[in-house]
mmCIF file of C-alpha atoms and ligand atoms in Angstrom:
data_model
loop_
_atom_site.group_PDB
_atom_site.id
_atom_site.type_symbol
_atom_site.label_atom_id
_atom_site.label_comp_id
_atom_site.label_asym_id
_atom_site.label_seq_id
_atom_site.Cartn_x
_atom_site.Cartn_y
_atom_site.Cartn_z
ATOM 1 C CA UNK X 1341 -103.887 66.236 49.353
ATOM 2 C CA UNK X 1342 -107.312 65.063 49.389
ATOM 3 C CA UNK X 1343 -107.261 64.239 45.655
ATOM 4 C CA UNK X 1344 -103.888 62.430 45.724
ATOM 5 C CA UNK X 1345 -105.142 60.667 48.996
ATOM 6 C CA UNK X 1346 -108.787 59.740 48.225
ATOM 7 C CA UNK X 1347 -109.431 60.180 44.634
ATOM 8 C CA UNK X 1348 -111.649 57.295 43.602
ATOM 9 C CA UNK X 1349 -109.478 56.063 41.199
ATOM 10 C CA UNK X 1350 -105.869 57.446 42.005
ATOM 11 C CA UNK X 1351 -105.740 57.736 45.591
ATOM 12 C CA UNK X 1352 -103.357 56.558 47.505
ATOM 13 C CA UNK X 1353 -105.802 55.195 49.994
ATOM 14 C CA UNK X 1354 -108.426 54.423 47.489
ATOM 15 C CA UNK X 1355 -106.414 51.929 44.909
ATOM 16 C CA UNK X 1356 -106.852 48.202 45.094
ATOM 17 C CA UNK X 1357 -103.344 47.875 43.093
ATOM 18 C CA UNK X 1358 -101.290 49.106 46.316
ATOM 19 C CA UNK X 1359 -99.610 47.137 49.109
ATOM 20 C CA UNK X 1360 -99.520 50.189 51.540
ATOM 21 C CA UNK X 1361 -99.049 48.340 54.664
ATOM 22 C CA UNK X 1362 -96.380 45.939 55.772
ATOM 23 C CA UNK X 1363 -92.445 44.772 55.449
ATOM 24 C CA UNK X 1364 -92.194 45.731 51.662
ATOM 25 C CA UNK X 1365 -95.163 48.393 51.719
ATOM 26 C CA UNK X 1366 -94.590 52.329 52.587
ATOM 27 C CA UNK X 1367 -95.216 51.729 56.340
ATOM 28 C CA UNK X 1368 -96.082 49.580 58.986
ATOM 29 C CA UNK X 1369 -98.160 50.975 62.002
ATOM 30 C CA UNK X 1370 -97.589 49.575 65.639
ATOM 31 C CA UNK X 1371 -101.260 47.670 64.650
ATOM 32 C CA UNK X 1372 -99.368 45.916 61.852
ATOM 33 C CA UNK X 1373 -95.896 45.346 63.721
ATOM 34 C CA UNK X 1374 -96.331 42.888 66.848
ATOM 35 C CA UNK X 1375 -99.680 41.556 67.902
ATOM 36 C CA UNK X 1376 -98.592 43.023 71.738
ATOM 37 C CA UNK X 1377 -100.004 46.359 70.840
ATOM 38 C CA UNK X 1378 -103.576 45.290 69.752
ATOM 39 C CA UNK X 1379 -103.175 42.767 72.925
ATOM 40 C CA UNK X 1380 -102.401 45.307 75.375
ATOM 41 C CA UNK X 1381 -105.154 47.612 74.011
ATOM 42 C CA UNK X 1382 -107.585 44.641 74.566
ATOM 43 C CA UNK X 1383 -106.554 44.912 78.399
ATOM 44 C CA UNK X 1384 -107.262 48.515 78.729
ATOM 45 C CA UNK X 1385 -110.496 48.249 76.648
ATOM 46 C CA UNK X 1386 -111.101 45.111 79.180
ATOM 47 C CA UNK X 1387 -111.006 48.095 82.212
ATOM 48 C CA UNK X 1388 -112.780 50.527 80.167
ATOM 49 C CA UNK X 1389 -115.723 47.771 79.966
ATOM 50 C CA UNK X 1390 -115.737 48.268 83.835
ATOM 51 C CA UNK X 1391 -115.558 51.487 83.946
ATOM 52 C CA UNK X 1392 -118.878 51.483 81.976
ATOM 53 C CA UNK X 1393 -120.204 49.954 84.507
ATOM 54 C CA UNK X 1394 -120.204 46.263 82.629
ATOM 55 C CA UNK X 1395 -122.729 47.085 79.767
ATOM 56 C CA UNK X 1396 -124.665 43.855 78.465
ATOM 57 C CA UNK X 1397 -124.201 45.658 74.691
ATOM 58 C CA UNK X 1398 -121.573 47.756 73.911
ATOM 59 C CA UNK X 1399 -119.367 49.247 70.297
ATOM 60 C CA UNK X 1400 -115.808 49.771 69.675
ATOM 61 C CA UNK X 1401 -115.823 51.515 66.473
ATOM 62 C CA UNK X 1402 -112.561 52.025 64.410
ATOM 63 C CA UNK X 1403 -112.356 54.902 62.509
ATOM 64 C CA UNK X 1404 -109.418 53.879 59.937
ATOM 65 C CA UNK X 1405 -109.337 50.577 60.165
ATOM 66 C CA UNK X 1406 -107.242 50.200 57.289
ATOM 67 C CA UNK X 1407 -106.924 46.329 56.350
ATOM 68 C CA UNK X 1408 -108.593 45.009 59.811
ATOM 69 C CA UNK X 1409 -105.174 44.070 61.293
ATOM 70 C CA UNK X 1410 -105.948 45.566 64.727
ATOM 71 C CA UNK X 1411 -109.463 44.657 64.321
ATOM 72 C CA UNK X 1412 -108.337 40.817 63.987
ATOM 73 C CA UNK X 1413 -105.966 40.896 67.076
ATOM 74 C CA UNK X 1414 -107.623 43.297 68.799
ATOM 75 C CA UNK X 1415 -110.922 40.579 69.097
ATOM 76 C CA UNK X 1416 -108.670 37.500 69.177
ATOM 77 C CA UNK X 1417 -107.157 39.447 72.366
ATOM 78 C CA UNK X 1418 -110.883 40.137 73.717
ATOM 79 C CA UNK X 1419 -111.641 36.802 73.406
ATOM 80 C CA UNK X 1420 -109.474 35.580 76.330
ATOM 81 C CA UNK X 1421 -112.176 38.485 78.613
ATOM 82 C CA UNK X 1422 -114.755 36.667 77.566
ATOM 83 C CA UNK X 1423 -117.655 38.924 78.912
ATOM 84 C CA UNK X 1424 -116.440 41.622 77.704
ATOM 85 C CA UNK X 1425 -116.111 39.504 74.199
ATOM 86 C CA UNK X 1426 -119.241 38.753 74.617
ATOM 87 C CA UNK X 1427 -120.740 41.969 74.770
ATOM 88 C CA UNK X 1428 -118.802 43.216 72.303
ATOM 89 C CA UNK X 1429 -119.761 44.606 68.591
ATOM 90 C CA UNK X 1430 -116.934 45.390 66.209
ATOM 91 C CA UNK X 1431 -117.434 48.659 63.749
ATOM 92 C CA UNK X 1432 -114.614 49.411 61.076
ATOM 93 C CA UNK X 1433 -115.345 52.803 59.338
ATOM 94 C CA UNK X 1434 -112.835 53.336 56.616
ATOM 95 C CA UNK X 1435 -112.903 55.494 53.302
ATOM 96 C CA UNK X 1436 -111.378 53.199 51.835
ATOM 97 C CA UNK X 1437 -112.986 50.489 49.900
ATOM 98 C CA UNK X 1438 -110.388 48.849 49.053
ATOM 99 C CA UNK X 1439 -109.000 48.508 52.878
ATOM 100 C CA UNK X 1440 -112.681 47.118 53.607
ATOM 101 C CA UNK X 1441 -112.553 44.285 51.247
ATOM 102 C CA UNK X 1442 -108.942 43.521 52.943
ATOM 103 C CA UNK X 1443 -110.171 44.060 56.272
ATOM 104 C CA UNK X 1444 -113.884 41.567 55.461
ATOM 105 C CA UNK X 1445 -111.205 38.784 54.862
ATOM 106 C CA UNK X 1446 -108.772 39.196 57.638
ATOM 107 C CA UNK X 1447 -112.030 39.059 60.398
ATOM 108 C CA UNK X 1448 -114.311 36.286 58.476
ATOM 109 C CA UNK X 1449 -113.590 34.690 61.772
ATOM 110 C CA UNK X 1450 -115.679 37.145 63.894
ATOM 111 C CA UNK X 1451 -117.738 38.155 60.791
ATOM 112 C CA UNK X 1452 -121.035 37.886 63.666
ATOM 113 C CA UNK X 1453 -120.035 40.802 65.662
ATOM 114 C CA UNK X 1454 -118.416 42.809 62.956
ATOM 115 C CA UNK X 1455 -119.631 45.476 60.392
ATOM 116 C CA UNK X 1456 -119.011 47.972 58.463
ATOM 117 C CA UNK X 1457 -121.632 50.657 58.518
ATOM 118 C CA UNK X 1458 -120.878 53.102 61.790
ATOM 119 C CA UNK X 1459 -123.494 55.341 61.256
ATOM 120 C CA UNK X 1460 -125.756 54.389 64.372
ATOM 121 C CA UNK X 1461 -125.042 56.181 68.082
ATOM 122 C CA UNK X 1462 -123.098 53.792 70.405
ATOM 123 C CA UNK X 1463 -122.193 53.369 74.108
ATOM 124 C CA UNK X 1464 -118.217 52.231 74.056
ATOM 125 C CA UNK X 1465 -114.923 53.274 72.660
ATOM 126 C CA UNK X 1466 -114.029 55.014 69.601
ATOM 127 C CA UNK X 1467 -110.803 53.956 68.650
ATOM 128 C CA UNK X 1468 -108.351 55.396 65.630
ATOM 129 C CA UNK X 1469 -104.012 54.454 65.150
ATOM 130 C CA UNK X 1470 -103.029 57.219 62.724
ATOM 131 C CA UNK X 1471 -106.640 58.556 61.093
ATOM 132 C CA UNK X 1472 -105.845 61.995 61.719
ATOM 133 C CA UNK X 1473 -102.465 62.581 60.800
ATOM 134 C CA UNK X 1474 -104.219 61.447 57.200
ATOM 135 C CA UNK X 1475 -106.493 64.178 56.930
ATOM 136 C CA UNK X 1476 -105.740 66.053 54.217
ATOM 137 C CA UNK X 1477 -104.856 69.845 55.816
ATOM 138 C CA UNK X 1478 -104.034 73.589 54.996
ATOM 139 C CA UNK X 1479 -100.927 74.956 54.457
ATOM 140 C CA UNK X 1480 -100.652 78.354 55.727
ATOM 141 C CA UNK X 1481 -98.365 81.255 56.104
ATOM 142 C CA UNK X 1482 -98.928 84.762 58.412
ATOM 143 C CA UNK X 1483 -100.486 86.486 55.254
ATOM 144 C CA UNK X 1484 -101.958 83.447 52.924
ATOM 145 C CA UNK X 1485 -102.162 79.766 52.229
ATOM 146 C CA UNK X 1486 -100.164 77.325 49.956
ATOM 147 C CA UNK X 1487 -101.868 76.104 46.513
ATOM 148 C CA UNK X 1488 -100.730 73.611 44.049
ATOM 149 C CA UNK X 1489 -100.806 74.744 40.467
ATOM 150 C CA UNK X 1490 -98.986 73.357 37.703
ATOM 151 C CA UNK X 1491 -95.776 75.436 36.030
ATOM 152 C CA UNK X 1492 -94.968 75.476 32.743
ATOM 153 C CA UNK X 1493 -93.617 72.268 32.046
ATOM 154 C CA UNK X 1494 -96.980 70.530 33.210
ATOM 155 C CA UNK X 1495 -95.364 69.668 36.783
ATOM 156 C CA UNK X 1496 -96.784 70.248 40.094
ATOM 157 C CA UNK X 1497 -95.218 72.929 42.275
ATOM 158 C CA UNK X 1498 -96.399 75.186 44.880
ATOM 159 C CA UNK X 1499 -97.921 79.192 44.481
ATOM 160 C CA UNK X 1500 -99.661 81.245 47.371
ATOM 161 C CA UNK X 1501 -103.219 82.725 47.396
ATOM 162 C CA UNK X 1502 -105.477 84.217 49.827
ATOM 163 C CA UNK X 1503 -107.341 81.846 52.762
ATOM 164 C CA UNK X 1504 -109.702 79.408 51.030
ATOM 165 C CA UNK X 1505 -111.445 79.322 53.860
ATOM 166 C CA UNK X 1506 -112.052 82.290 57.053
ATOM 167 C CA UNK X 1507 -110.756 80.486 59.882
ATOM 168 C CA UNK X 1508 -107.743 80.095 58.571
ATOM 169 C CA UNK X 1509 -106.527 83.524 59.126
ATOM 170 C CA UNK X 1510 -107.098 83.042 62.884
ATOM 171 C CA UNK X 1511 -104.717 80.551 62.766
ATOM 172 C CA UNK X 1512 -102.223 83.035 60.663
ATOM 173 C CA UNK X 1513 -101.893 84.696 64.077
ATOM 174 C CA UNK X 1514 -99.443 81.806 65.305
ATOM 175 C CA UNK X 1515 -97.468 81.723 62.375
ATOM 176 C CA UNK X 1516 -94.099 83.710 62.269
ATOM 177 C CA UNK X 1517 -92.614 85.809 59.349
ATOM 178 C CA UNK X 1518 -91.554 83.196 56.560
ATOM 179 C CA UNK X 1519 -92.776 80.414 58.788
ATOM 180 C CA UNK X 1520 -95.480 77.368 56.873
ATOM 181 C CA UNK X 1521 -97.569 75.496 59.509
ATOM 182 C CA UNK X 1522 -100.450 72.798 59.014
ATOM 183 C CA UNK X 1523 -104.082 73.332 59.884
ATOM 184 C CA UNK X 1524 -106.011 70.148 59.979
ATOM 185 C CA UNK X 1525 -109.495 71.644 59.904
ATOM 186 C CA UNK X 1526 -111.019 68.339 59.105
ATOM 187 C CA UNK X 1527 -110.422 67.273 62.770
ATOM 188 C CA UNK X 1528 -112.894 69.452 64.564
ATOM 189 C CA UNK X 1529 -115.339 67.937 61.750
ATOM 190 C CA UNK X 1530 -114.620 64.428 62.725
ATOM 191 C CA UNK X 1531 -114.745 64.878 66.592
ATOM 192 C CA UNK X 1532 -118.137 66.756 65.846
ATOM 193 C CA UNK X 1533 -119.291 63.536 64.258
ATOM 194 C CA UNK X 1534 -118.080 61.281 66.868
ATOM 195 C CA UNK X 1535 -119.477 62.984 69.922
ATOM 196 C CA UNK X 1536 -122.509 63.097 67.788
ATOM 197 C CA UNK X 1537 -122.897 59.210 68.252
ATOM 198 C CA UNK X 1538 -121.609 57.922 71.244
ATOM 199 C CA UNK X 1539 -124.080 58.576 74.088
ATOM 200 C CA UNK X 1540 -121.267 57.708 76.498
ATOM 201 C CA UNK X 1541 -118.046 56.467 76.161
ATOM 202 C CA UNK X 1542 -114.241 57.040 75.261
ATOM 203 C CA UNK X 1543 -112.288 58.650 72.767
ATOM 204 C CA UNK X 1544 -109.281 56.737 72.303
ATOM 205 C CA UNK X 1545 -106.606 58.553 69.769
ATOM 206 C CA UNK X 1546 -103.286 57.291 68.740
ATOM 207 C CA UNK X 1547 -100.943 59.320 66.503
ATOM 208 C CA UNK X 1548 -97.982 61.347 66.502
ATOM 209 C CA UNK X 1549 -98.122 64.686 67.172
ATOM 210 C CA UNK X 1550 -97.483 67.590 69.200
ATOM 211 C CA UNK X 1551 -98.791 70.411 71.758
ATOM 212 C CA UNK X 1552 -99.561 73.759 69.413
ATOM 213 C CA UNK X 1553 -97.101 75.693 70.995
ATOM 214 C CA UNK X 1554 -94.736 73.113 70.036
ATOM 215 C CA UNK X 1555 -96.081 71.723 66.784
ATOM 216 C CA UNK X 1556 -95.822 75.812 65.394
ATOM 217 C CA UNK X 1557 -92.513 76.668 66.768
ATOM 218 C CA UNK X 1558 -90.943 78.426 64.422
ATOM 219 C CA UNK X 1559 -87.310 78.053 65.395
ATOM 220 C CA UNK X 1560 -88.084 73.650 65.861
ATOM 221 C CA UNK X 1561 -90.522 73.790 62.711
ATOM 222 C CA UNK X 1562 -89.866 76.378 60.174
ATOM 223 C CA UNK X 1563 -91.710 74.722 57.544
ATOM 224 C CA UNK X 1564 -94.275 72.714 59.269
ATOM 225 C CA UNK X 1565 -94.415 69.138 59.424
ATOM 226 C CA UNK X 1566 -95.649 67.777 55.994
ATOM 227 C CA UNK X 1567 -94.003 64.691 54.830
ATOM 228 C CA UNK X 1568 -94.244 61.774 52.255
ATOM 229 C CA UNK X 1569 -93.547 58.188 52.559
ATOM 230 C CA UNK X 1570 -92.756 55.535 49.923
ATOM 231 C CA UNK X 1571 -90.850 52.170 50.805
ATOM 232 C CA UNK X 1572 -90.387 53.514 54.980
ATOM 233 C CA UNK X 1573 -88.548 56.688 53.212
ATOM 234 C CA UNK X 1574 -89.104 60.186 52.828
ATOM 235 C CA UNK X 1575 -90.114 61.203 49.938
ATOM 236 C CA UNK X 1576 -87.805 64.011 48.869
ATOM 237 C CA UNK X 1577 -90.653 66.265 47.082
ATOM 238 C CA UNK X 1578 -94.325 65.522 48.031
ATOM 239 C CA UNK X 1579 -95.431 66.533 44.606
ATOM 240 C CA UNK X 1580 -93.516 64.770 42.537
ATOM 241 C CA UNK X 1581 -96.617 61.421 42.055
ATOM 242 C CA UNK X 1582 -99.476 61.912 43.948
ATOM 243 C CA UNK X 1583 -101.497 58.743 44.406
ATOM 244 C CA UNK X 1584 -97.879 57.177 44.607
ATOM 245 C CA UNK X 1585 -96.775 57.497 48.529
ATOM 246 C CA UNK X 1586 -98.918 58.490 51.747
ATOM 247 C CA UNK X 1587 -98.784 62.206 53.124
ATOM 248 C CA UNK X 1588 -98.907 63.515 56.372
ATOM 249 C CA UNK X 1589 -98.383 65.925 59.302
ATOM 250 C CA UNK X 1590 -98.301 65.764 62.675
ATOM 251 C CA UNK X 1591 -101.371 66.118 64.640
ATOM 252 C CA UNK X 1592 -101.935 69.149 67.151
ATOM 253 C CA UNK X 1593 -103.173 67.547 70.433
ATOM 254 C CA UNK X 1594 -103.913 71.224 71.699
ATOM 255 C CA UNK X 1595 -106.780 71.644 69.245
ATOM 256 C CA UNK X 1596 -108.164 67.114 69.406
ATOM 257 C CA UNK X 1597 -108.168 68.263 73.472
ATOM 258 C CA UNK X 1598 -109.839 71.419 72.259
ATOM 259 C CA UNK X 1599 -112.593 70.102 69.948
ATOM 260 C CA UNK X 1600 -113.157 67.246 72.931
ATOM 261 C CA UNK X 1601 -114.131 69.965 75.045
ATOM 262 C CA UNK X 1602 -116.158 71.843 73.292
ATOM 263 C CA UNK X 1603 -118.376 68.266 73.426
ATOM 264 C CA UNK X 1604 -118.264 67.481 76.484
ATOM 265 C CA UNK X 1605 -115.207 65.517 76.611
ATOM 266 C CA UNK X 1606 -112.597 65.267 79.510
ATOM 267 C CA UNK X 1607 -108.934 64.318 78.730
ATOM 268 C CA UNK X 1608 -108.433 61.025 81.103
ATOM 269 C CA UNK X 1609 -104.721 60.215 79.935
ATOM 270 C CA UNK X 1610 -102.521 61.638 77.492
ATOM 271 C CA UNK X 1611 -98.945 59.919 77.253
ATOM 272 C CA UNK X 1612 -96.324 58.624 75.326
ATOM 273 C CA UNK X 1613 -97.393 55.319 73.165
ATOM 274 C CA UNK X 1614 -94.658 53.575 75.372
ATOM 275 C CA UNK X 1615 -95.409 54.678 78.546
ATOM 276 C CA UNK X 1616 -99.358 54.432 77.665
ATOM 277 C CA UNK X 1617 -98.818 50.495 77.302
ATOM 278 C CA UNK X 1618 -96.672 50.441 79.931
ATOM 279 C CA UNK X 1619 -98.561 51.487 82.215
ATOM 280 C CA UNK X 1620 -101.932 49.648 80.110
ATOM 281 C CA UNK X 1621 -99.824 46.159 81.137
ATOM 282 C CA UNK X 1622 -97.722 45.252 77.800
ATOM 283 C CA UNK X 1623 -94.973 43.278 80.003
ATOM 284 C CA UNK X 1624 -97.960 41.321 81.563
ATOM 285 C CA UNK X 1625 -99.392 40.625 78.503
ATOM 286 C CA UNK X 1626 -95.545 39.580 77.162
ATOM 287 C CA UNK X 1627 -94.918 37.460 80.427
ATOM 288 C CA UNK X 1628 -98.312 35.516 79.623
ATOM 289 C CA UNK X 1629 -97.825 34.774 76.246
ATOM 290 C CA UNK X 1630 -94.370 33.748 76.187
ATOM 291 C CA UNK X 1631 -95.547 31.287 79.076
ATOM 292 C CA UNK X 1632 -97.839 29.794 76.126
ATOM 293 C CA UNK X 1633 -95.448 29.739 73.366
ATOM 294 C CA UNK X 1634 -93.486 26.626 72.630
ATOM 295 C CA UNK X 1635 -90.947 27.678 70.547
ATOM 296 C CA UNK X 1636 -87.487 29.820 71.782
ATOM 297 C CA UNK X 1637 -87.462 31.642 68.005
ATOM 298 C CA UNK X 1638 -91.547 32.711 68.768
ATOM 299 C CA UNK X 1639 -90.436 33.751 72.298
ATOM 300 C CA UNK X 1640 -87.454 35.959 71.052
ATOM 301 C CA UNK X 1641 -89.650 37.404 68.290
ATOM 302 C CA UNK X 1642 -92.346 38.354 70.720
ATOM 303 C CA UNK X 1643 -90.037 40.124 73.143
ATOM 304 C CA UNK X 1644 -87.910 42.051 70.698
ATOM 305 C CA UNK X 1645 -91.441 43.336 69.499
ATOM 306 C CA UNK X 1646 -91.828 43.871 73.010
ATOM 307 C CA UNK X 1647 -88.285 45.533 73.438
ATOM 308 C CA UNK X 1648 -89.090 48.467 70.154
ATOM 309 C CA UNK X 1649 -92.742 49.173 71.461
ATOM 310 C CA UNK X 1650 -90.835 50.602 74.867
ATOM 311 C CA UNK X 1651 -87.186 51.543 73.925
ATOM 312 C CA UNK X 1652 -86.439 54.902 75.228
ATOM 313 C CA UNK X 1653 -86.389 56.590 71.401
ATOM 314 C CA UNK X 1654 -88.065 53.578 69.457
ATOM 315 C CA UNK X 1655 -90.830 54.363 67.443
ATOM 316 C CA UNK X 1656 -93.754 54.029 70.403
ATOM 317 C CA UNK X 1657 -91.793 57.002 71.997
ATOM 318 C CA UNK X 1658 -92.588 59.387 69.086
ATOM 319 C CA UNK X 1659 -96.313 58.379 68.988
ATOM 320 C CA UNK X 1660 -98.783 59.777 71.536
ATOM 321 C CA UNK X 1661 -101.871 58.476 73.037
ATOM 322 C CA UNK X 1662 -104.887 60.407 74.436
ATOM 323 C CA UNK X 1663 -108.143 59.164 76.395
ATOM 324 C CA UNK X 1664 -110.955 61.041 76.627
ATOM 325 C CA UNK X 1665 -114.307 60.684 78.100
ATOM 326 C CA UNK X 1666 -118.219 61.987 78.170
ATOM 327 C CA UNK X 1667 -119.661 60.261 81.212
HETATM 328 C C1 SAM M 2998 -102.296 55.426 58.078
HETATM 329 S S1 SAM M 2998 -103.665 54.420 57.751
HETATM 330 C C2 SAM M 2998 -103.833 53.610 59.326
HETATM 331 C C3 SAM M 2998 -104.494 52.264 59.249
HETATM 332 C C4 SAM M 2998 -104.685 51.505 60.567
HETATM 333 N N1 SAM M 2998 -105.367 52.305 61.562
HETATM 334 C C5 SAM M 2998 -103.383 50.972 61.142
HETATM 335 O O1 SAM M 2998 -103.009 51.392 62.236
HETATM 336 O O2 SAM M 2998 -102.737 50.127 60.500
HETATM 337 C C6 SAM M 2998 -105.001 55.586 57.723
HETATM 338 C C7 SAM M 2998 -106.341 54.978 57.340
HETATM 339 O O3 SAM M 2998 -107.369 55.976 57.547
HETATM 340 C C8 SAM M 2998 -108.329 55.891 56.499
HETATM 341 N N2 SAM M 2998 -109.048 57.179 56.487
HETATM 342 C C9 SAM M 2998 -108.585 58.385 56.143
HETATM 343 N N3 SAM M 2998 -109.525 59.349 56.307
HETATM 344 C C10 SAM M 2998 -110.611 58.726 56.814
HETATM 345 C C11 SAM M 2998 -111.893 59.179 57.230
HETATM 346 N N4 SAM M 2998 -112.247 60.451 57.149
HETATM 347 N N5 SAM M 2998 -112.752 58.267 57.741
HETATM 348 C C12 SAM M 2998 -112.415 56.951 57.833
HETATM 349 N N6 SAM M 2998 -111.208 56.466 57.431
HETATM 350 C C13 SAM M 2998 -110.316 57.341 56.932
HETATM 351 C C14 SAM M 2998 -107.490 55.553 55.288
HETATM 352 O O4 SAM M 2998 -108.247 54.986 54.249
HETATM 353 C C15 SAM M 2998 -106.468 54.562 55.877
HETATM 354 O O5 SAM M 2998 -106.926 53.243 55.800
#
């Protein structure tokens, strides 16, 4: 996964030659799909500001920013607080290079409080909309884990070894007879390098996911929750082009809370993506900007946005948001 994901040449993430977001791409994230989501995350970043206690300086960093879309709205949106805009310094921290150069263009607007080297601690948010459900992750049974070789006809397919790595047999303990789950190791990693730079601050994690107990069920998930997209479809077998479509799983918000802890971190809110920016003002924000919009074909097109991000099933209700804080 991390080959056919990041390789420098062929990754899916890593080629220049792919459209991978958008209408006619393989998917489009709530960042990409209506300008209310970045808007109503502006609001609640606007609160989080005061809970700071109104710092003169302070960072949101992105961690896979992709192209910049939520970057661009999310500062055009800021710009309406304008002391928190002020105050405010932009950081987009993707792998990608590609996504970077994409991203440099969409913000040459704001290109004075932007940048693209996150190494330095911060005081502020870090923000990610599906990072870690693109982690590339282990594939485990109760006795080994899942390998891709190559059979004799030079295609991929799948063969079973022994743990590549110790933990992993820890985490064999939750796995049924015959059952396949996911361990994303990589995220402790990441939330060890995040707590290492923000001196205080949020966490702020969108993706879809599940509770452990849930996410490894193995009557609801048999075979865990690995899947391909190409063209907003599955992809009927994940090996069939690497580099070609994204892969994924779903993201265990037992073991994000978990790693959190272990830093210092206290879960502040963990909800539904719908009722998250429900509650986080998204028909406030909708109310005010239809009031500025002079057009009845804008208006429509902002509240059917509107109307998906909180439809009981719609795709905000399968996404999950958590907040967590180190005071
Ligand atoms: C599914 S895309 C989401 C893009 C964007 N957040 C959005 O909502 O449209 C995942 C992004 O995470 C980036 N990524 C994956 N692993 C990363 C890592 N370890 N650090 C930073 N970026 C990463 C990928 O390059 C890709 O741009």
């Amino acid at each position: 996964m991390e080959a056919a994901l990041y390789d420098p040449e062929f990754g899916y993430y890593t080629r220049s030659d792919l459209k991978r977001w958008g209408r006619e791409a393989d998917y489009r994230t709530s960042a990409e799909r209506s300008e209310l989501f970045a808007a109503t995350l502006a609001r609640y970043f606007a609160r989080v500001w005061d809970e700071l206690g109104r710092p003169a300086q302070w960072t949101i960093v992105e961690g896979g920013s992709g192209d910049g879309a939520f970057a661009a709205r999310l500062l055009q949106a800021l710009s309406d607080h304008s002391r928190v805009f002020d105050a405010t310094s932009y950081c987009l921290d993707d792998v990608s290079e590609s996504s970077r150069t994409r991203a440099r263009e969409q913000l040459v607007g704001f290109a004075e409080r932007v940048s693209f080297d996150c190494r330095g601690s911060f005081e502020g948010i870090y923000f990610s909309n599906e990072l870690l459900d693109a982690f590339p992750f282990h594939r485990i049974t109760n006795s080994g884990e899942l390998y891709v070789t190559l059979d004799p006809d030079n295609n991929f397919t799948w063969t079973t070894g022994a743990f590549s790595v110790p933990l992993l047999a820890d985490f064999s303990l939750k796995c049924a007879e015959g059952q396949i789950i996911e361990v994303n190791l990589e995220v402790d990693d990441w939330f060890a390098g995040v707590a290492a730079r923000i001196n205080s601050g949020y966490v702020i994690t969108v993706d879809y996911g599940a509770e452990e107990a849930e996410l490894y069920d193995p009557v609801l998930r048999p075979n865990g929750t690995l899947r391909a997209f190409s063209r907003h479809k599955f992809v009927d077998d994940v090996l069939s082009a690497p580099g070609e479509y994204d892969i994924t799983s779903s993201v265990n918000w037992t073991q994000v809370k978990r790693a959190g802890e272990r830093w210092g971190f206290e879960v502040v809110e963990f909800a539904s993506q719908d009722k998250f920016l429900l509650n986080a003002g998204l028909l406030e924000e909708l109310a005010q900007r239809i009031t500025r919009m002079e057009t009845d074909a804008d208006k429509f097109a902002l509240t059917t946005d509107a109307r998906e991000m909180i439809l009981p099933g719609g795709m905000a209700s399968s996404f999950q948001v958590l907040v967590q804080r180190r005071s």
